[in-house]
Short mmCIF file of C-alpha atoms and ligand atoms in Angstrom, two decimals:
data_model
loop_
_atom_site.label_atom_id
_atom_site.label_comp_id
_atom_site.label_asym_id
_atom_site.label_seq_id
_atom_site.Cartn_x
_atom_site.Cartn_y
_atom_site.Cartn_z
CA UNK A 1 11.05 6.63 0.35
CA UNK A 2 11.58 6.55 -3.28
CA UNK A 3 11.87 2.96 -5.38
CA UNK A 4 13.10 -0.61 -4.52
CA UNK A 5 15.78 -0.41 -6.29
CA UNK A 6 16.72 -3.58 -9.13
CA UNK A 7 18.67 -6.23 -8.53
CA UNK A 8 19.92 -7.62 -11.68
CA UNK A 9 22.21 -10.76 -12.41
CA UNK A 10 25.06 -11.54 -15.37
CA UNK A 11 25.10 -15.36 -15.85
CA UNK A 12 27.25 -17.20 -18.58
CA UNK A 13 29.99 -19.50 -19.19
CA UNK A 14 33.64 -18.48 -19.36
CA UNK A 15 34.56 -16.41 -21.96
CA UNK A 16 30.75 -15.51 -22.79
CA UNK A 17 32.09 -12.22 -22.95
CA UNK A 18 30.57 -11.12 -19.38
CA UNK A 19 33.28 -8.47 -18.62
CA UNK A 20 33.87 -6.44 -21.15
CA UNK A 21 29.84 -6.56 -21.26
CA UNK A 22 29.48 -5.24 -17.55
CA UNK A 23 32.72 -2.69 -18.50
CA UNK A 24 30.08 -1.11 -21.45
CA UNK A 25 27.71 -0.99 -18.82
CA UNK A 26 29.91 0.79 -16.53
CA UNK A 27 30.23 3.20 -19.17
CA UNK A 28 27.03 3.89 -20.23
CA UNK A 29 24.68 3.96 -17.48
CA UNK A 30 26.22 6.66 -15.65
CA UNK A 31 22.85 8.70 -15.30
CA UNK A 32 21.43 5.96 -13.20
CA UNK A 33 21.70 4.97 -9.16
CA UNK A 34 23.28 2.02 -9.83
CA UNK A 35 26.12 -0.51 -8.12
CA UNK A 36 28.32 -3.10 -9.95
CA UNK A 37 29.21 -6.07 -7.95
CA UNK A 38 30.25 -9.52 -8.42
CA UNK A 39 30.11 -13.08 -6.94
CA UNK A 40 32.60 -14.58 -5.09
CA UNK A 41 33.75 -11.32 -3.59
CA UNK A 42 31.04 -8.00 -3.19
CA UNK A 43 32.49 -7.47 0.28
CA UNK A 44 35.96 -7.22 2.20
CA UNK A 45 35.53 -10.67 3.62
CA UNK A 46 33.88 -12.34 -0.21
CA UNK A 47 37.08 -10.54 -1.88
CA UNK A 48 39.56 -12.95 0.68
CA UNK A 49 36.93 -15.85 -0.05
CA UNK A 50 37.34 -15.41 -3.82
CA UNK A 51 40.80 -16.10 -3.63
CA UNK A 52 40.99 -19.03 -2.32
CA UNK A 53 38.53 -20.14 -4.16
CA UNK A 54 39.82 -19.06 -7.20
CA UNK A 55 43.65 -20.05 -6.54
CA UNK A 56 44.98 -22.33 -8.42
CA UNK A 57 48.18 -22.28 -6.81
CA UNK A 58 49.55 -24.04 -3.33
CA UNK A 59 47.25 -21.81 -1.47
CA UNK A 60 44.13 -22.66 -3.51
CA UNK A 61 41.39 -25.39 -2.32
CA UNK A 62 42.57 -28.07 -4.48
CA UNK A 63 45.67 -28.49 -2.69
CA UNK A 64 44.50 -28.56 0.77
CA UNK A 65 41.78 -32.02 -0.21
CA UNK A 66 41.93 -34.19 -2.19
CA UNK A 67 39.07 -35.95 -2.55
CA UNK A 68 36.19 -34.08 -5.23
CA UNK A 69 33.52 -34.48 -2.89
CA UNK A 70 34.54 -33.07 0.30
CA UNK A 71 36.10 -30.00 -2.11
CA UNK A 72 32.47 -29.65 -3.86
CA UNK A 73 31.03 -29.72 -0.87
CA UNK A 74 33.61 -27.19 0.53
CA UNK A 75 33.52 -24.86 -2.54
CA UNK A 76 29.82 -24.52 -1.21
CA UNK A 77 29.74 -23.26 1.82
CA UNK A 78 32.67 -21.09 1.18
CA UNK A 79 30.02 -19.21 -2.40
CA UNK A 80 27.35 -18.79 0.19
CA UNK A 81 30.17 -17.74 3.15
CA UNK A 82 31.00 -14.83 0.38
CA UNK A 83 27.04 -14.40 -0.27
CA UNK A 84 25.62 -13.72 2.83
CA UNK A 85 27.04 -10.19 3.48
CA UNK A 86 26.84 -9.97 -0.12
CA UNK A 87 23.12 -10.61 0.13
CA UNK A 88 23.33 -7.95 3.35
CA UNK A 89 24.98 -5.58 1.14
CA UNK A 90 22.12 -5.74 -2.30
CA UNK A 91 19.93 -5.24 0.46
CA UNK A 92 20.91 -2.03 1.80
CA UNK A 93 21.42 -0.74 -1.81
CA UNK A 94 18.20 -1.73 -2.23
CA UNK A 95 16.29 0.10 0.47
CA UNK A 96 18.02 3.17 -0.74
CA UNK A 97 16.60 2.99 -4.24
CA UNK A 98 20.09 1.56 -5.67
CA UNK A 99 20.06 -0.96 -8.67
CA UNK A 100 22.81 -3.10 -8.29
CA UNK A 101 24.23 -5.61 -11.19
CA UNK A 102 26.06 -8.43 -10.14
CA UNK A 103 29.06 -10.40 -12.56
CA UNK A 104 26.94 -14.49 -11.71
CA UNK A 105 24.82 -15.40 -8.75
CA UNK A 106 23.46 -18.65 -7.23
CA UNK A 107 22.94 -19.98 -10.03
CA UNK A 108 26.28 -20.37 -10.70
CA UNK A 109 26.55 -22.48 -7.95
CA UNK A 110 23.89 -24.87 -8.67
CA UNK A 111 25.56 -24.60 -12.52
CA UNK A 112 29.17 -24.96 -11.72
CA UNK A 113 29.29 -27.01 -7.44
CA UNK A 114 26.44 -29.07 -8.89
CA UNK A 115 25.56 -30.08 -12.43
CA UNK A 116 29.83 -29.11 -13.75
CA UNK A 117 30.99 -31.40 -11.35
CA UNK A 118 28.24 -33.88 -11.15
CA UNK A 119 27.47 -33.09 -7.67
CA UNK A 120 23.38 -33.83 -7.03
CA UNK A 121 24.58 -35.85 -3.84
CA UNK A 122 24.90 -32.38 -3.07
CA UNK A 123 21.72 -30.85 -4.85
CA UNK A 124 20.29 -31.06 -0.55
CA UNK A 125 23.55 -29.38 1.13
CA UNK A 126 23.58 -25.75 -1.55
CA UNK A 127 19.61 -25.55 -1.22
CA UNK A 128 20.13 -25.53 2.46
CA UNK A 129 23.34 -23.44 2.56
CA UNK A 130 22.06 -21.27 -0.10
CA UNK A 131 18.88 -20.32 1.81
CA UNK A 132 20.46 -18.98 4.79
CA UNK A 133 22.91 -17.11 2.18
CA UNK A 134 20.45 -15.20 0.00
CA UNK A 135 17.79 -14.83 3.29
CA UNK A 136 15.11 -14.38 0.24
CA UNK A 137 16.93 -12.03 -1.68
CA UNK A 138 15.47 -12.97 -5.28
CA UNK A 139 17.32 -11.27 -8.69
CA UNK A 140 14.12 -8.94 -10.79
CA UNK A 141 16.49 -10.09 -14.21
CA UNK A 142 19.20 -12.70 -15.21
CA UNK A 143 20.35 -12.18 -18.42
CA UNK A 144 21.92 -15.69 -19.64
CA UNK A 145 25.54 -14.65 -22.08
CA UNK A 146 25.22 -18.16 -23.68
CA UNK A 147 27.31 -19.75 -25.70
CA UNK A 148 28.97 -23.03 -26.92
CA UNK A 149 31.46 -23.55 -24.50
CA UNK A 150 34.15 -24.32 -27.37
CA UNK A 151 34.04 -21.32 -28.34
CA UNK A 152 33.98 -20.01 -25.06
CA UNK A 153 36.47 -21.59 -23.54
CA UNK A 154 39.30 -20.53 -26.95
CA UNK A 155 37.85 -17.54 -26.78
CA UNK A 156 39.40 -16.91 -23.29
CA UNK A 157 42.54 -18.60 -24.32
CA UNK A 158 43.06 -16.47 -27.34
CA UNK A 159 42.23 -13.28 -24.39
CA UNK A 160 45.98 -13.95 -22.04
CA UNK A 161 45.54 -13.27 -18.83
CA UNK A 162 45.76 -16.18 -15.61
CA UNK A 163 43.28 -19.45 -15.78
CA UNK A 164 41.57 -19.93 -13.13
CA UNK A 165 41.34 -23.19 -11.56
CA UNK A 166 37.45 -23.69 -13.16
CA UNK A 167 38.55 -22.18 -16.34
CA UNK A 168 40.78 -25.51 -16.29
CA UNK A 169 38.29 -27.98 -15.98
CA UNK A 170 37.48 -30.01 -19.71
CA UNK A 171 35.25 -29.06 -21.93
CA UNK A 172 32.30 -31.77 -20.90
CA UNK A 173 32.50 -29.89 -17.63
CA UNK A 174 31.51 -26.44 -19.27
CA UNK A 175 28.95 -28.38 -21.58
CA UNK A 176 27.38 -29.39 -17.75
CA UNK A 177 27.28 -25.56 -16.66
CA UNK A 178 25.64 -24.38 -19.76
CA UNK A 179 23.26 -27.25 -19.33
CA UNK A 180 22.29 -26.27 -16.65
CA UNK A 181 21.91 -22.17 -16.70
CA UNK A 182 19.96 -22.99 -19.80
CA UNK A 183 17.90 -25.75 -18.35
CA UNK A 184 17.26 -23.91 -15.22
CA UNK A 185 16.60 -20.76 -15.89
CA UNK A 186 13.64 -19.37 -14.48
CA UNK A 187 10.13 -16.67 -15.12
CA UNK A 188 12.74 -13.81 -15.01
CA UNK A 189 15.42 -14.76 -16.62
CA UNK A 190 16.84 -13.36 -20.59
CA UNK A 191 18.93 -15.64 -22.60
CA UNK A 192 20.39 -13.27 -25.35
CA UNK A 193 23.27 -15.19 -27.86
CA UNK A 194 26.65 -14.11 -26.97
CA UNK A 195 28.22 -15.34 -30.26
CA UNK A 196 27.06 -12.53 -32.21
CA UNK A 197 29.27 -9.60 -33.25
CA UNK A 198 30.23 -8.09 -29.51
CA UNK A 199 28.93 -5.14 -29.81
CA UNK A 200 25.48 -6.05 -30.27
CA UNK A 201 25.07 -8.35 -27.43
CA UNK A 202 25.95 -5.29 -25.45
CA UNK A 203 23.61 -3.14 -26.69
CA UNK A 204 21.50 -5.91 -26.69
CA UNK A 205 22.06 -6.50 -22.82
CA UNK A 206 22.06 -2.28 -22.12
CA UNK A 207 18.55 -2.29 -23.74
CA UNK A 208 18.34 -4.95 -21.58
CA UNK A 209 19.12 -3.50 -18.20
CA UNK A 210 17.74 0.18 -18.92
CA UNK A 211 14.21 -1.94 -19.28
CA UNK A 212 14.69 -3.00 -15.89
CA UNK A 213 15.44 -0.06 -14.62
CA UNK A 214 13.51 1.31 -15.50
CA UNK A 215 10.28 -1.14 -14.92
CA UNK A 216 9.34 -2.36 -17.92
P1 TYD B 1 36.18 -15.36 -12.54
O1 TYD B 1 36.75 -14.81 -12.66
O2 TYD B 1 34.92 -14.35 -12.34
O3 TYD B 1 35.43 -15.88 -13.96
P2 TYD B 1 34.33 -15.81 -14.82
O4 TYD B 1 35.12 -14.50 -15.78
O5 TYD B 1 33.94 -16.53 -15.91
O6 TYD B 1 33.26 -14.90 -14.37
O7 TYD B 1 35.55 -15.63 -12.03
C1 TYD B 1 34.54 -16.97 -10.92
C2 TYD B 1 34.86 -18.18 -11.00
O8 TYD B 1 34.00 -19.28 -10.57
C3 TYD B 1 34.31 -18.97 -12.60
O9 TYD B 1 34.70 -19.71 -13.78
C4 TYD B 1 33.10 -19.09 -11.36
C5 TYD B 1 33.20 -20.42 -11.00
N1 TYD B 1 32.02 -19.86 -10.57
C6 TYD B 1 31.89 -21.21 -9.52
O10 TYD B 1 32.37 -22.59 -9.24
N2 TYD B 1 30.26 -21.32 -8.48
C7 TYD B 1 30.21 -19.77 -8.01
O11 TYD B 1 29.05 -20.27 -7.44
C8 TYD B 1 30.22 -19.19 -8.82
C9 TYD B 1 29.65 -17.53 -8.46
C10 TYD B 1 31.22 -18.75 -9.15
#
């Protein structure tokens, strides 16, 4: 039995270039035993839940639930529902010595649903469901791509593509999301300044991820 694989999470606000950074990691870590995954998603059922959560159309949650507290509570349920099988999968990879890199994890629920939506009254609900969902899994490393939301949102808009209903939230919401990441970061977090040129950010993240996988 070899060493346990590392679990690495990339977090950040909208437009912090997580997507291109993860693409760069995929292209430059081919020599490692590594799997890339994302939240919400990462399993067949998780990808179905993702559609329901992110859709801004009439099939989306927003059209089914009109009051904000209920909507946020249902979102927390669904993010945790998708997270449960995802964590089982991550655990299986780790046990086989395979490293896992996830685009977002549970700090996003704290940042978006609790702090972004100012729903401190649902914090207990998040802790209870999330504890069941993660089932003891903890990231070995969280890389936070940190950026002013104003810059992130304008990057996201100029990149084109479909905006999720979270992308469309007001600037203040995104400022609270950023604050949450910075205020609640743990000792296993590394903050990277994502306002630097993209190539520089990608190289820095690659180095951080490699060091973690090599146990340095
Ligand atoms: P995605 O298209 O992957 O956006 P991004 O590239 O910004 O990650 O959509 C994921 C969206 O879901 C993103 O807007 C953040 C949101 N989200 C939450 O609100 N809570 C969560 O727990 C997670 C994992 C994501």
